[in-house]
Amino acid sequence: MSENSAGDTSQHSTSNSRAVTGLFSHGRLTAIPRKAARREQLLVHLKDTLFEPGRQYTEREVNEALLTVHDDYPALRRYLITAGLLTRTRDGSSYQRAA
């Protein structure tokens, strides 16, 4: 059963990758998806591509990373935190990619 699960994950990952790629034009996000499932795919992609595991980021660094893909970096940051993909300290001074 675990072999099938691994295969399904790979196919699911490839499918998600294609879906996310369609949201970009010339390396920039064309729009933040309104549908929750599609937005979740995007947020996972951003977490995986913009933020290194175990590294601490300042708010400025998070903003700058998100600004490379879309001008509404505050919304993307908020969505990442709400989805539990980025964590931040209580005072908002430090951010980290969730496991």
mmCIF file of N, CA and C in Angstrom:
data_model
loop_
_atom_site.group_PDB
_atom_site.id
_atom_site.type_symbol
_atom_site.label_atom_id
_atom_site.label_comp_id
_atom_site.label_asym_id
_atom_site.label_seq_id
_atom_site.Cartn_x
_atom_site.Cartn_y
_atom_site.Cartn_z
ATOM 1 N N MET A 1 0.820 -1.193 0.000
ATOM 2 C CA MET A 1 0.000 0.000 0.000
ATOM 3 C C MET A 1 0.861 1.252 0.000
ATOM 4 N N SER A 2 1.975 1.253 0.738
ATOM 5 C CA SER A 2 2.819 2.439 0.786
ATOM 6 C C SER A 2 3.427 2.761 -0.582
ATOM 7 N N GLU A 3 3.661 1.733 -1.416
ATOM 8 C CA GLU A 3 4.170 2.000 -2.756
ATOM 9 C C GLU A 3 3.145 2.779 -3.577
ATOM 10 N N ASN A 4 1.884 2.392 -3.481
ATOM 11 C CA ASN A 4 0.835 3.109 -4.187
ATOM 12 C C ASN A 4 0.718 4.532 -3.676
ATOM 13 N N SER A 5 0.806 4.683 -2.368
ATOM 14 C CA SER A 5 0.711 6.015 -1.788
ATOM 15 C C SER A 5 1.821 6.914 -2.311
ATOM 16 N N ALA A 6 3.031 6.373 -2.384
ATOM 17 C CA ALA A 6 4.150 7.163 -2.892
ATOM 18 C C ALA A 6 3.911 7.561 -4.339
ATOM 19 N N GLY A 7 3.402 6.634 -5.142
ATOM 20 C CA GLY A 7 3.104 6.933 -6.536
ATOM 21 C C GLY A 7 2.024 7.985 -6.647
ATOM 22 N N ASP A 8 0.994 7.863 -5.834
ATOM 23 C CA ASP A 8 -0.091 8.847 -5.843
ATOM 24 C C ASP A 8 0.429 10.221 -5.454
ATOM 25 N N THR A 9 1.291 10.291 -4.465
ATOM 26 C CA THR A 9 1.855 11.561 -4.022
ATOM 27 C C THR A 9 2.646 12.205 -5.149
ATOM 28 N N SER A 10 3.428 11.403 -5.863
ATOM 29 C CA SER A 10 4.220 11.929 -6.968
ATOM 30 C C SER A 10 3.328 12.488 -8.062
ATOM 31 N N GLN A 11 2.293 11.738 -8.426
ATOM 32 C CA GLN A 11 1.363 12.205 -9.450
ATOM 33 C C GLN A 11 0.623 13.444 -8.975
ATOM 34 N N HIS A 12 0.204 13.449 -7.709
ATOM 35 C CA HIS A 12 -0.502 14.590 -7.134
ATOM 36 C C HIS A 12 0.410 15.816 -7.136
ATOM 37 N N SER A 13 1.669 15.621 -6.784
ATOM 38 C CA SER A 13 2.644 16.701 -6.748
ATOM 39 C C SER A 13 2.864 17.282 -8.138
ATOM 40 N N THR A 14 2.973 16.420 -9.147
ATOM 41 C CA THR A 14 3.151 16.868 -10.521
ATOM 42 C C THR A 14 1.931 17.652 -10.992
ATOM 43 N N SER A 15 0.758 17.161 -10.659
ATOM 44 C CA SER A 15 -0.485 17.836 -11.018
ATOM 45 C C SER A 15 -0.553 19.212 -10.362
ATOM 46 N N ASN A 16 -0.205 19.285 -9.087
ATOM 47 C CA ASN A 16 -0.199 20.565 -8.376
ATOM 48 C C ASN A 16 0.812 21.520 -8.983
ATOM 49 N N SER A 17 1.962 21.000 -9.354
ATOM 50 C CA SER A 17 3.006 21.826 -9.945
ATOM 51 C C SER A 17 2.521 22.471 -11.237
ATOM 52 N N ARG A 18 1.838 21.681 -12.070
ATOM 53 C CA ARG A 18 1.287 22.223 -13.318
ATOM 54 C C ARG A 18 0.228 23.274 -13.036
ATOM 55 N N ALA A 19 -0.635 23.008 -12.058
ATOM 56 C CA ALA A 19 -1.707 23.940 -11.709
ATOM 57 C C ALA A 19 -1.120 25.264 -11.219
ATOM 58 N N VAL A 20 -0.081 25.180 -10.413
ATOM 59 C CA VAL A 20 0.550 26.393 -9.879
ATOM 60 C C VAL A 20 1.276 27.146 -10.980
ATOM 61 N N THR A 21 1.949 26.441 -11.861
ATOM 62 C CA THR A 21 2.669 27.075 -12.964
ATOM 63 C C THR A 21 1.731 27.939 -13.803
ATOM 64 N N GLY A 22 0.500 27.496 -13.969
ATOM 65 C CA GLY A 22 -0.478 28.243 -14.745
ATOM 66 C C GLY A 22 -0.888 29.566 -14.110
ATOM 67 N N LEU A 23 -0.543 29.768 -12.843
ATOM 68 C CA LEU A 23 -0.879 31.015 -12.146
ATOM 69 C C LEU A 23 0.159 32.109 -12.390
ATOM 70 N N PHE A 24 1.272 31.744 -13.024
ATOM 71 C CA PHE A 24 2.380 32.673 -13.220
ATOM 72 C C PHE A 24 2.555 33.055 -14.679
ATOM 73 N N SER A 25 3.024 34.269 -14.897
ATOM 74 C CA SER A 25 3.405 34.738 -16.224
ATOM 75 C C SER A 25 4.702 35.515 -16.067
ATOM 76 N N HIS A 26 5.726 35.093 -16.784
ATOM 77 C CA HIS A 26 7.044 35.729 -16.708
ATOM 78 C C HIS A 26 7.566 35.786 -15.272
ATOM 79 N N GLY A 27 7.341 34.700 -14.514
ATOM 80 C CA GLY A 27 7.851 34.610 -13.156
ATOM 81 C C GLY A 27 7.052 35.369 -12.109
ATOM 82 N N ARG A 28 5.976 36.004 -12.528
ATOM 83 C CA ARG A 28 5.145 36.774 -11.599
ATOM 84 C C ARG A 28 3.764 36.138 -11.496
ATOM 85 N N LEU A 29 3.222 36.154 -10.299
ATOM 86 C CA LEU A 29 1.879 35.658 -10.054
ATOM 87 C C LEU A 29 0.891 36.624 -10.696
ATOM 88 N N THR A 30 0.010 36.106 -11.549
ATOM 89 C CA THR A 30 -0.932 36.984 -12.252
ATOM 90 C C THR A 30 -2.069 37.436 -11.349
ATOM 91 N N ALA A 31 -2.496 36.596 -10.423
ATOM 92 C CA ALA A 31 -3.543 36.939 -9.459
ATOM 93 C C ALA A 31 -3.519 35.930 -8.322
ATOM 94 N N ILE A 32 -3.928 36.354 -7.147
ATOM 95 C CA ILE A 32 -4.047 35.443 -6.016
ATOM 96 C C ILE A 32 -5.386 34.716 -6.176
ATOM 97 N N PRO A 33 -5.352 33.395 -6.248
ATOM 98 C CA PRO A 33 -6.593 32.645 -6.467
ATOM 99 C C PRO A 33 -7.630 32.896 -5.372
ATOM 100 N N ARG A 34 -8.884 33.001 -5.780
ATOM 101 C CA ARG A 34 -9.980 33.184 -4.819
ATOM 102 C C ARG A 34 -10.421 31.863 -4.223
ATOM 103 N N LYS A 35 -10.349 30.796 -5.018
ATOM 104 C CA LYS A 35 -10.758 29.479 -4.520
ATOM 105 C C LYS A 35 -9.719 28.974 -3.523
ATOM 106 N N ALA A 36 -10.198 28.551 -2.366
ATOM 107 C CA ALA A 36 -9.313 28.142 -1.269
ATOM 108 C C ALA A 36 -8.358 27.019 -1.666
ATOM 109 N N ALA A 37 -8.841 26.007 -2.369
ATOM 110 C CA ALA A 37 -7.993 24.859 -2.731
ATOM 111 C C ALA A 37 -6.863 25.295 -3.661
ATOM 112 N N ARG A 38 -7.184 26.122 -4.603
ATOM 113 C CA ARG A 38 -6.173 26.610 -5.560
ATOM 114 C C ARG A 38 -5.173 27.530 -4.851
ATOM 115 N N ARG A 39 -5.679 28.371 -3.954
ATOM 116 C CA ARG A 39 -4.801 29.266 -3.189
ATOM 117 C C ARG A 39 -3.865 28.458 -2.308
ATOM 118 N N GLU A 40 -4.377 27.368 -1.706
ATOM 119 C CA GLU A 40 -3.548 26.494 -0.868
ATOM 120 C C GLU A 40 -2.401 25.900 -1.681
ATOM 121 N N GLN A 41 -2.682 25.467 -2.915
ATOM 122 C CA GLN A 41 -1.624 24.939 -3.791
ATOM 123 C C GLN A 41 -0.557 26.003 -4.014
ATOM 124 N N LEU A 42 -0.981 27.220 -4.275
ATOM 125 C CA LEU A 42 -0.049 28.320 -4.491
ATOM 126 C C LEU A 42 0.792 28.574 -3.243
ATOM 127 N N LEU A 43 0.150 28.619 -2.090
ATOM 128 C CA LEU A 43 0.858 28.920 -0.848
ATOM 129 C C LEU A 43 1.902 27.863 -0.515
ATOM 130 N N VAL A 44 1.573 26.603 -0.743
ATOM 131 C CA VAL A 44 2.550 25.524 -0.522
ATOM 132 C C VAL A 44 3.737 25.710 -1.470
ATOM 133 N N HIS A 45 3.447 26.056 -2.712
ATOM 134 C CA HIS A 45 4.509 26.307 -3.696
ATOM 135 C C HIS A 45 5.402 27.464 -3.235
ATOM 136 N N LEU A 46 4.805 28.551 -2.779
ATOM 137 C CA LEU A 46 5.589 29.707 -2.314
ATOM 138 C C LEU A 46 6.434 29.335 -1.102
ATOM 139 N N LYS A 47 5.842 28.596 -0.169
ATOM 140 C CA LYS A 47 6.600 28.155 1.011
ATOM 141 C C LYS A 47 7.815 27.332 0.587
ATOM 142 N N ASP A 48 7.589 26.399 -0.326
ATOM 143 C CA ASP A 48 8.656 25.487 -0.745
ATOM 144 C C ASP A 48 9.735 26.166 -1.580
ATOM 145 N N THR A 49 9.375 27.187 -2.338
ATOM 146 C CA THR A 49 10.347 27.801 -3.240
ATOM 147 C C THR A 49 11.005 29.063 -2.692
ATOM 148 N N LEU A 50 10.348 29.759 -1.777
ATOM 149 C CA LEU A 50 10.890 31.033 -1.302
ATOM 150 C C LEU A 50 11.541 30.972 0.078
ATOM 151 N N PHE A 51 11.191 29.961 0.866
ATOM 152 C CA PHE A 51 11.651 29.937 2.258
ATOM 153 C C PHE A 51 12.349 28.629 2.593
ATOM 154 N N GLU A 52 13.533 28.746 3.199
ATOM 155 C CA GLU A 52 14.336 27.586 3.568
ATOM 156 C C GLU A 52 13.889 27.041 4.924
ATOM 157 N N PRO A 53 13.835 25.719 5.057
ATOM 158 C CA PRO A 53 13.476 25.127 6.358
ATOM 159 C C PRO A 53 14.499 25.501 7.434
ATOM 160 N N GLY A 54 14.008 25.812 8.624
ATOM 161 C CA GLY A 54 14.887 26.080 9.754
ATOM 162 C C GLY A 54 15.485 27.473 9.816
ATOM 163 N N ARG A 55 15.297 28.269 8.789
ATOM 164 C CA ARG A 55 15.873 29.613 8.772
ATOM 165 C C ARG A 55 14.881 30.628 9.331
ATOM 166 N N GLN A 56 15.388 31.565 10.100
ATOM 167 C CA GLN A 56 14.575 32.668 10.625
ATOM 168 C C GLN A 56 14.618 33.818 9.624
ATOM 169 N N TYR A 57 13.488 34.463 9.413
ATOM 170 C CA TYR A 57 13.388 35.605 8.496
ATOM 171 C C TYR A 57 12.812 36.802 9.232
ATOM 172 N N THR A 58 13.290 37.985 8.897
ATOM 173 C CA THR A 58 12.667 39.200 9.400
ATOM 174 C C THR A 58 11.427 39.468 8.552
ATOM 175 N N GLU A 59 10.560 40.335 9.033
ATOM 176 C CA GLU A 59 9.373 40.674 8.242
ATOM 177 C C GLU A 59 9.786 41.285 6.906
ATOM 178 N N ARG A 60 10.811 42.081 6.918
ATOM 179 C CA ARG A 60 11.295 42.696 5.682
ATOM 180 C C ARG A 60 11.742 41.643 4.680
ATOM 181 N N GLU A 61 12.469 40.624 5.149
ATOM 182 C CA GLU A 61 12.923 39.553 4.257
ATOM 183 C C GLU A 61 11.742 38.772 3.669
ATOM 184 N N VAL A 62 10.730 38.518 4.487
ATOM 185 C CA VAL A 62 9.531 37.820 3.995
ATOM 186 C C VAL A 62 8.852 38.683 2.938
ATOM 187 N N ASN A 63 8.694 39.976 3.241
ATOM 188 C CA ASN A 63 8.055 40.897 2.298
ATOM 189 C C ASN A 63 8.810 40.951 0.977
ATOM 190 N N GLU A 64 10.124 41.050 1.052
ATOM 191 C CA GLU A 64 10.943 41.122 -0.166
ATOM 192 C C GLU A 64 10.834 39.841 -0.991
ATOM 193 N N ALA A 65 10.821 38.689 -0.325
ATOM 194 C CA ALA A 65 10.689 37.413 -1.041
ATOM 195 C C ALA A 65 9.337 37.347 -1.754
ATOM 196 N N LEU A 66 8.280 37.709 -1.056
ATOM 197 C CA LEU A 66 6.937 37.654 -1.644
ATOM 198 C C LEU A 66 6.755 38.697 -2.740
ATOM 199 N N LEU A 67 7.407 39.841 -2.591
ATOM 200 C CA LEU A 67 7.318 40.906 -3.599
ATOM 201 C C LEU A 67 7.914 40.473 -4.935
ATOM 202 N N THR A 68 8.791 39.481 -4.916
ATOM 203 C CA THR A 68 9.369 38.992 -6.177
ATOM 204 C C THR A 68 8.320 38.302 -7.044
ATOM 205 N N VAL A 69 7.208 37.862 -6.435
ATOM 206 C CA VAL A 69 6.176 37.169 -7.210
ATOM 207 C C VAL A 69 4.874 37.952 -7.355
ATOM 208 N N HIS A 70 4.584 38.884 -6.414
ATOM 209 C CA HIS A 70 3.313 39.624 -6.496
ATOM 210 C C HIS A 70 3.397 40.895 -5.654
ATOM 211 N N ASP A 71 2.748 41.946 -6.128
ATOM 212 C CA ASP A 71 2.779 43.222 -5.417
ATOM 213 C C ASP A 71 2.014 43.208 -4.092
ATOM 214 N N ASP A 72 1.010 42.359 -3.972
ATOM 215 C CA ASP A 72 0.241 42.306 -2.727
ATOM 216 C C ASP A 72 0.885 41.324 -1.749
ATOM 217 N N TYR A 73 2.126 41.635 -1.378
ATOM 218 C CA TYR A 73 2.862 40.761 -0.461
ATOM 219 C C TYR A 73 2.220 40.702 0.932
ATOM 220 N N PRO A 74 1.551 41.754 1.415
ATOM 221 C CA PRO A 74 0.907 41.609 2.731
ATOM 222 C C PRO A 74 -0.183 40.523 2.734
ATOM 223 N N ALA A 75 -0.955 40.446 1.657
ATOM 224 C CA ALA A 75 -2.000 39.414 1.579
ATOM 225 C C ALA A 75 -1.369 38.027 1.524
ATOM 226 N N LEU A 76 -0.328 37.868 0.725
ATOM 227 C CA LEU A 76 0.339 36.564 0.631
ATOM 228 C C LEU A 76 0.925 36.163 1.980
ATOM 229 N N ARG A 77 1.552 37.113 2.670
ATOM 230 C CA ARG A 77 2.129 36.822 3.986
ATOM 231 C C ARG A 77 1.032 36.398 4.966
ATOM 232 N N ARG A 78 -0.052 37.125 4.963
ATOM 233 C CA ARG A 78 -1.186 36.818 5.847
ATOM 234 C C ARG A 78 -1.743 35.424 5.537
ATOM 235 N N TYR A 79 -1.924 35.117 4.247
ATOM 236 C CA TYR A 79 -2.425 33.792 3.860
ATOM 237 C C TYR A 79 -1.467 32.681 4.296
ATOM 238 N N LEU A 80 -0.166 32.890 4.130
ATOM 239 C CA LEU A 80 0.827 31.887 4.534
ATOM 240 C C LEU A 80 0.758 31.620 6.038
ATOM 241 N N ILE A 81 0.589 32.663 6.815
ATOM 242 C CA ILE A 81 0.523 32.512 8.271
ATOM 243 C C ILE A 81 -0.788 31.854 8.676
ATOM 244 N N THR A 82 -1.884 32.311 8.100
ATOM 245 C CA THR A 82 -3.200 31.737 8.407
ATOM 246 C C THR A 82 -3.253 30.252 8.055
ATOM 247 N N ALA A 83 -2.616 29.876 6.958
ATOM 248 C CA ALA A 83 -2.587 28.471 6.522
ATOM 249 C C ALA A 83 -1.617 27.627 7.351
ATOM 250 N N GLY A 84 -0.840 28.276 8.213
ATOM 251 C CA GLY A 84 0.116 27.535 9.036
ATOM 252 C C GLY A 84 1.379 27.142 8.295
ATOM 253 N N LEU A 85 1.635 27.771 7.147
ATOM 254 C CA LEU A 85 2.826 27.440 6.354
ATOM 255 C C LEU A 85 4.031 28.271 6.756
ATOM 256 N N LEU A 86 3.773 29.434 7.327
ATOM 257 C CA LEU A 86 4.807 30.263 7.947
ATOM 258 C C LEU A 86 4.366 30.511 9.378
ATOM 259 N N THR A 87 5.315 30.529 10.282
ATOM 260 C CA THR A 87 5.004 30.884 11.668
ATOM 261 C C THR A 87 5.730 32.177 11.984
ATOM 262 N N ARG A 88 5.219 32.909 12.959
ATOM 263 C CA ARG A 88 5.888 34.138 13.381
ATOM 264 C C ARG A 88 5.851 34.239 14.892
ATOM 265 N N THR A 89 6.812 34.970 15.396
ATOM 266 C CA THR A 89 6.836 35.198 16.830
ATOM 267 C C THR A 89 5.674 36.099 17.197
ATOM 268 N N ARG A 90 5.318 36.103 18.458
ATOM 269 C CA ARG A 90 4.174 36.873 18.930
ATOM 270 C C ARG A 90 4.292 38.358 18.574
ATOM 271 N N ASP A 91 5.518 38.880 18.655
ATOM 272 C CA ASP A 91 5.702 40.311 18.352
ATOM 273 C C ASP A 91 5.884 40.575 16.857
ATOM 274 N N GLY A 92 5.870 39.516 16.032
ATOM 275 C CA GLY A 92 5.962 39.675 14.586
ATOM 276 C C GLY A 92 7.352 40.022 14.069
ATOM 277 N N SER A 93 8.357 39.890 14.924
ATOM 278 C CA SER A 93 9.715 40.270 14.522
ATOM 279 C C SER A 93 10.455 39.182 13.754
ATOM 280 N N SER A 94 9.978 37.937 13.844
ATOM 281 C CA SER A 94 10.674 36.820 13.234
ATOM 282 C C SER A 94 9.680 35.833 12.638
ATOM 283 N N TYR A 95 10.011 35.343 11.458
ATOM 284 C CA TYR A 95 9.177 34.380 10.730
ATOM 285 C C TYR A 95 10.001 33.153 10.416
ATOM 286 N N GLN A 96 9.317 32.009 10.296
ATOM 287 C CA GLN A 96 9.996 30.771 9.953
ATOM 288 C C GLN A 96 9.045 29.882 9.165
ATOM 289 N N ARG A 97 9.605 29.168 8.196
ATOM 290 C CA ARG A 97 8.830 28.195 7.431
ATOM 291 C C ARG A 97 8.402 27.067 8.358
ATOM 292 N N ALA A 98 7.126 26.706 8.298
ATOM 293 C CA ALA A 98 6.629 25.591 9.101
ATOM 294 C C ALA A 98 7.120 24.276 8.508
ATOM 295 N N ALA A 99 7.219 23.281 9.345
ATOM 296 C CA ALA A 99 7.700 21.965 8.892
ATOM 297 C C ALA A 99 6.762 21.302 7.925
#
